[in-house]
Every structure is written in structure tokens, then in C-alpha cells.
mmCIF file of C-alpha atoms in Angstrom:
data_model
loop_
_atom_site.group_PDB
_atom_site.id
_atom_site.type_symbol
_atom_site.label_atom_id
_atom_site.label_comp_id
_atom_site.label_asym_id
_atom_site.label_seq_id
_atom_site.Cartn_x
_atom_site.Cartn_y
_atom_site.Cartn_z
ATOM 1 C CA MET A 1 -20.342 -11.474 14.428
ATOM 2 C CA ALA A 2 -18.301 -11.984 11.133
ATOM 3 C CA ILE A 3 -17.892 -8.933 8.326
ATOM 4 C CA ALA A 4 -19.838 -9.978 5.172
ATOM 5 C CA PHE A 5 -17.637 -11.044 2.463
ATOM 6 C CA ARG A 6 -19.275 -8.322 0.424
ATOM 7 C CA HIS A 7 -18.495 -5.391 2.723
ATOM 8 C CA THR A 8 -14.659 -6.789 2.848
ATOM 9 C CA ALA A 9 -14.278 -6.753 -0.731
ATOM 10 C CA GLY A 10 -16.257 -3.460 -0.891
ATOM 11 C CA PHE A 11 -13.688 -1.739 1.255
ATOM 12 C CA GLY A 12 -10.608 -3.019 -0.578
ATOM 13 C CA ARG A 13 -12.401 -1.537 -3.571
ATOM 14 C CA ARG A 14 -13.504 1.580 -1.884
ATOM 15 C CA MET A 15 -9.911 2.086 -0.378
ATOM 16 C CA GLU A 16 -7.866 1.781 -3.647
ATOM 17 C CA TYR A 17 -9.988 4.499 -5.045
ATOM 18 C CA TRP A 18 -9.812 6.776 -1.981
ATOM 19 C CA ILE A 19 -5.834 6.311 -2.116
ATOM 20 C CA ILE A 20 -5.957 6.814 -6.214
ATOM 21 C CA GLY A 21 -7.717 10.005 -5.558
ATOM 22 C CA ARG A 22 -5.382 10.953 -3.439
ATOM 23 C CA MET A 23 -2.501 10.077 -5.804
ATOM 24 C CA LEU A 24 -4.481 12.407 -8.553
ATOM 25 C CA LYS A 25 -4.993 15.313 -6.181
ATOM 26 C CA GLU A 26 -1.474 15.444 -5.387
ATOM 27 C CA GLY A 27 -0.634 15.877 -9.203
ATOM 28 C CA LEU A 28 0.635 12.331 -10.173
ATOM 29 C CA ASP A 29 -0.481 11.059 -13.744
ATOM 30 C CA VAL A 30 -2.434 7.561 -12.599
ATOM 31 C CA TYR A 31 -4.244 5.321 -14.734
ATOM 32 C CA VAL A 32 -6.550 2.411 -13.572
ATOM 33 C CA PRO A 33 -6.527 -0.805 -15.115
ATOM 34 C CA LEU A 34 -9.803 -2.573 -15.887
ATOM 35 C CA VAL A 35 -8.735 -6.137 -14.696
ATOM 36 C CA ASP A 36 -6.713 -6.838 -12.029
ATOM 37 C CA ASP A 37 -4.959 -9.979 -12.816
ATOM 38 C CA PHE A 38 -1.282 -9.090 -11.891
ATOM 39 C CA GLY A 39 -1.791 -7.121 -8.418
ATOM 40 C CA ILE A 40 -1.883 -3.771 -10.068
ATOM 41 C CA ASP A 41 -4.198 -1.413 -8.840
ATOM 42 C CA ALA A 42 -2.843 1.696 -10.258
ATOM 43 C CA ILE A 43 -0.133 2.749 -12.801
ATOM 44 C CA ILE A 44 1.617 5.892 -12.304
ATOM 45 C CA ARG A 45 3.493 7.411 -15.397
ATOM 46 C CA LYS A 46 6.887 8.597 -14.925
ATOM 47 C CA SER A 47 8.667 11.484 -16.941
ATOM 48 C CA ASP A 48 10.278 8.664 -19.177
ATOM 49 C CA ASN A 49 7.144 7.464 -20.403
ATOM 50 C CA SER A 50 7.582 4.210 -18.546
ATOM 51 C CA PHE A 51 5.445 3.117 -15.744
ATOM 52 C CA ILE A 52 5.565 2.298 -11.835
ATOM 53 C CA GLU A 53 2.872 -0.542 -10.990
ATOM 54 C CA VAL A 54 1.550 0.104 -7.726
ATOM 55 C CA GLN A 55 -0.272 -2.850 -5.430
ATOM 56 C CA ILE A 56 -2.818 -1.103 -2.765
ATOM 57 C CA LYS A 57 -3.530 -3.142 0.239
ATOM 58 C CA ALA A 58 -5.991 -1.814 3.150
ATOM 59 C CA ARG A 59 -7.120 -3.049 6.585
ATOM 60 C CA SER A 60 -10.421 -1.581 7.938
ATOM 61 C CA SER A 61 -10.754 -0.103 11.359
ATOM 62 C CA SER A 62 -12.941 -3.022 12.083
ATOM 63 C CA VAL A 63 -10.234 -5.814 12.295
ATOM 64 C CA ILE A 64 -9.447 -7.518 15.521
ATOM 65 C CA PRO A 65 -7.376 -5.346 18.035
ATOM 66 C CA GLY A 66 -3.524 -5.764 17.165
ATOM 67 C CA ASP A 67 -4.068 -6.418 13.788
ATOM 68 C CA ALA A 68 -4.820 -2.920 12.146
ATOM 69 C CA ALA A 69 -1.732 -3.046 10.119
ATOM 70 C CA LEU A 70 -1.247 -7.021 9.233
ATOM 71 C CA PHE A 71 -0.743 -7.669 6.044
ATOM 72 C CA ALA A 72 -1.227 -11.352 5.198
ATOM 73 C CA ALA A 73 -1.024 -14.465 2.539
ATOM 74 C CA ILE A 74 0.190 -11.845 -0.471
ATOM 75 C CA VAL A 75 1.137 -13.672 -3.330
ATOM 76 C CA HIS A 76 4.310 -11.909 -4.639
ATOM 77 C CA PRO A 77 6.722 -14.606 -5.065
ATOM 78 C CA GLU A 78 9.619 -12.360 -6.806
ATOM 79 C CA MET A 79 11.063 -9.264 -6.865
ATOM 80 C CA ARG A 80 8.891 -6.849 -9.900
ATOM 81 C CA PRO A 81 10.856 -3.801 -11.246
ATOM 82 C CA ASN A 82 9.071 -0.818 -10.866
ATOM 83 C CA TYR A 83 6.432 -2.420 -8.877
ATOM 84 C CA TYR A 84 5.361 -0.930 -5.319
ATOM 85 C CA PHE A 85 2.908 -1.677 -2.584
ATOM 86 C CA VAL A 86 1.125 1.161 -0.786
ATOM 87 C CA PHE A 87 -0.274 -0.490 2.947
ATOM 88 C CA TYR A 88 -2.908 1.512 4.785
ATOM 89 C CA ALA A 89 -4.234 0.768 7.797
ATOM 90 C CA GLU A 90 -7.739 2.623 8.583
ATOM 91 C CA ARG A 91 -7.640 2.713 12.194
ATOM 92 C CA MET A 92 -4.282 3.496 12.813
ATOM 93 C CA GLU A 93 -4.496 6.475 9.672
ATOM 94 C CA ALA A 94 -1.124 5.095 8.757
ATOM 95 C CA MET A 95 0.419 4.464 5.200
ATOM 96 C CA TRP A 96 3.702 2.453 4.578
ATOM 97 C CA ILE A 97 4.918 2.765 0.823
ATOM 98 C CA MET A 98 7.674 -0.001 -0.260
ATOM 99 C CA SER A 99 9.030 -1.237 -3.518
ATOM 100 C CA SER A 100 8.952 -4.636 -4.555
ATOM 101 C CA GLU A 101 12.784 -5.361 -3.580
ATOM 102 C CA GLU A 102 11.904 -3.739 -0.190
ATOM 103 C CA PHE A 103 8.784 -5.757 0.615
ATOM 104 C CA ILE A 104 10.275 -8.904 0.028
ATOM 105 C CA ARG A 105 13.362 -7.710 2.123
ATOM 106 C CA GLU A 106 10.858 -7.102 4.953
ATOM 107 C CA ALA A 107 8.167 -9.393 4.683
ATOM 108 C CA ALA A 108 7.990 -13.020 6.072
ATOM 109 C CA GLN A 109 7.087 -15.740 3.686
ATOM 110 C CA ASN A 110 5.254 -18.784 4.884
ATOM 111 C CA LYS A 111 6.917 -21.917 4.624
ATOM 112 C CA ASN A 112 4.498 -24.753 5.431
ATOM 113 C CA GLY A 113 0.354 -24.390 5.674
ATOM 114 C CA LYS A 114 -2.252 -23.585 3.305
ATOM 115 C CA ASN A 115 -0.223 -19.889 2.328
ATOM 116 C CA VAL A 116 3.284 -21.479 1.692
ATOM 117 C CA GLY A 117 5.131 -19.291 -0.483
ATOM 118 C CA LYS A 118 2.821 -16.279 0.333
ATOM 119 C CA ARG A 119 4.279 -13.022 2.037
ATOM 120 C CA GLY A 120 3.275 -10.961 4.999
ATOM 121 C CA ILE A 121 4.229 -8.066 6.607
ATOM 122 C CA TRP A 122 2.824 -6.434 10.234
ATOM 123 C CA PHE A 123 3.543 -3.020 10.724
ATOM 124 C CA ASN A 124 2.046 -2.679 14.147
ATOM 125 C CA GLY A 125 2.393 -3.723 17.560
ATOM 126 C CA LYS A 126 0.501 -3.603 20.573
ATOM 127 C CA ARG A 127 0.958 -2.698 23.983
ATOM 128 C CA LYS A 128 -1.377 -2.720 27.063
ATOM 129 C CA GLY A 129 -1.483 0.688 28.966
ATOM 130 C CA LYS A 130 -0.864 0.358 32.833
ATOM 131 C CA ALA A 131 -3.008 2.619 34.204
ATOM 132 C CA GLU A 132 -6.085 1.844 31.986
ATOM 133 C CA GLY A 133 -5.279 -1.748 30.889
ATOM 134 C CA GLU A 134 -6.570 -0.759 27.420
ATOM 135 C CA TYR A 135 -4.274 -2.236 24.322
ATOM 136 C CA SER A 136 -3.164 0.420 21.899
ATOM 137 C CA GLU A 137 -1.298 -0.184 18.710
ATOM 138 C CA HIS A 138 1.827 1.683 17.559
ATOM 139 C CA SER A 139 3.659 1.042 14.327
ATOM 140 C CA HIS A 140 6.985 -0.319 14.431
ATOM 141 C CA PRO A 141 9.953 1.820 14.420
ATOM 142 C CA ARG A 142 11.813 -0.184 12.275
ATOM 143 C CA PHE A 143 9.097 0.766 9.653
ATOM 144 C CA ASP A 144 9.267 4.084 10.061
ATOM 145 C CA LYS A 145 11.419 4.613 6.847
ATOM 146 C CA TYR A 146 8.633 3.456 4.654
ATOM 147 C CA LYS A 147 5.937 5.356 6.428
ATOM 148 C CA SER A 148 4.647 7.980 4.418
ATOM 149 C CA THR A 149 1.575 10.812 4.929
ATOM 150 C CA ASP A 150 1.492 11.411 1.043
ATOM 151 C CA PHE A 151 3.099 10.320 -2.471
ATOM 152 C CA SER A 152 6.244 12.085 -2.728
ATOM 153 C CA ARG A 153 8.145 8.592 -2.533
ATOM 154 C CA PHE A 154 6.864 8.177 -6.063
ATOM 155 C CA ARG A 155 7.887 11.744 -7.171
ATOM 156 C CA GLU A 156 11.349 10.812 -5.782
ATOM 157 C CA VAL A 157 11.345 7.808 -8.181
ATOM 158 C CA SER A 158 12.694 8.625 -11.852
ATOM 159 C CA GLY A 159 10.722 12.373 -11.927
ATOM 160 C CA LEU A 160 7.243 11.367 -11.925
ATOM 161 C CA VAL A 161 4.992 13.336 -14.391
ATOM 162 C CA LEU A 162 2.602 15.638 -12.758
ATOM 163 C CA MET A 163 -0.731 16.330 -14.086
ATOM 164 C CA SER A 164 -0.228 20.480 -13.678
ATOM 165 C CA ASP A 165 3.379 19.707 -15.608
ATOM 166 C CA VAL A 166 1.303 18.064 -18.812
ATOM 167 C CA GLY A 167 -1.035 21.265 -18.294
ATOM 168 C CA ASP A 168 1.812 23.490 -18.732
ATOM 169 C CA GLU A 169 3.313 21.936 -21.970
ATOM 170 C CA GLU A 170 -0.402 21.734 -23.344
ATOM 171 C CA ASP A 171 -0.727 25.622 -22.968
ATOM 172 C CA ALA A 172 2.588 25.821 -24.163
ATOM 173 C CA SER A 173 1.681 24.718 -27.517
#
């Protein structure tokens, strides 16, 4: 039975807010645009008052076996400065964070067909267990440098403002 569109669209939005909530919990200064016209799901303020734009992509645990961390048909024609992707695979409980430049370098770009020009990246593989004959998914080691359990990567990119720092400044005045 196919998953209803409403469920899949709702899953994506729920995951965006869940990930944004995690960012806020880690103290990042995060803003959410009202309209998603440019592939921007969250905006993070940096210490110099410039911003990082973030697109969040998530895969449900109900996708077919082997596709837990397959992110396909992504419109991203050219490198965007200060633009990042957060990829989350629910079944693998895994997250990867990549800059626009890294994504373009690592992703495959469709050369023909209905998705020509769109990009895709497959963070996982699958292997069949010898004893039980069941498939298990694993993260490709080549992507380990992007794998993350938190959002420290954003703090490393030009000293992001932590909400606790903002509170300290306000208390001092």
C-alpha cells in the first residue's frame, strides 16, 4: 500500500521542526521563513550578524529497505555561499551536514530523464547478513566526515551566535 501524500508531506514538515527544535536546544539563533520559495527551511544568525541558510531533508523509516538515506531529485543548480543541507535518515537515526559546495562535489547530477539537472546523494548501502539472510543498512564510510550527532558544525562556521550569549549581553546592559 502506498503512503498517502498528506502523510509524506506532513512527515517532512514535522522533521523540519524537530531538527530546528534540536538546533534551538543547542543554543543556535534560528529563524524560520514563512514561505519556502528558495529551499530555505531555517536561517541561523552568525556572530557578525550575517546568516547561514539551511535546507533540511529527511527520509522516513517507512521507505523501502536500502533507501533509508537516499535523497534524490534535489534542485540545486549551482553553489550557494553560506548555504547548508541537513540530511536526516529516520530509520538509521543518522544525520549528515554538508555545505552547498560539498553537496555539489559529492552528489550525482542527473544527465537525462524527467529529473535532468537535479542532484541526488545516497549516504547508505545495504548488506545481507550471512546467517539470517536479512538486509541491514549502513552508512557509507566516504560520508563519515559529514555525519553528525549535533550542530557543532554550524558553530564552527564563523562563530555562530548562541542564544545563551545573547541573553548574557542583555543581562549586562
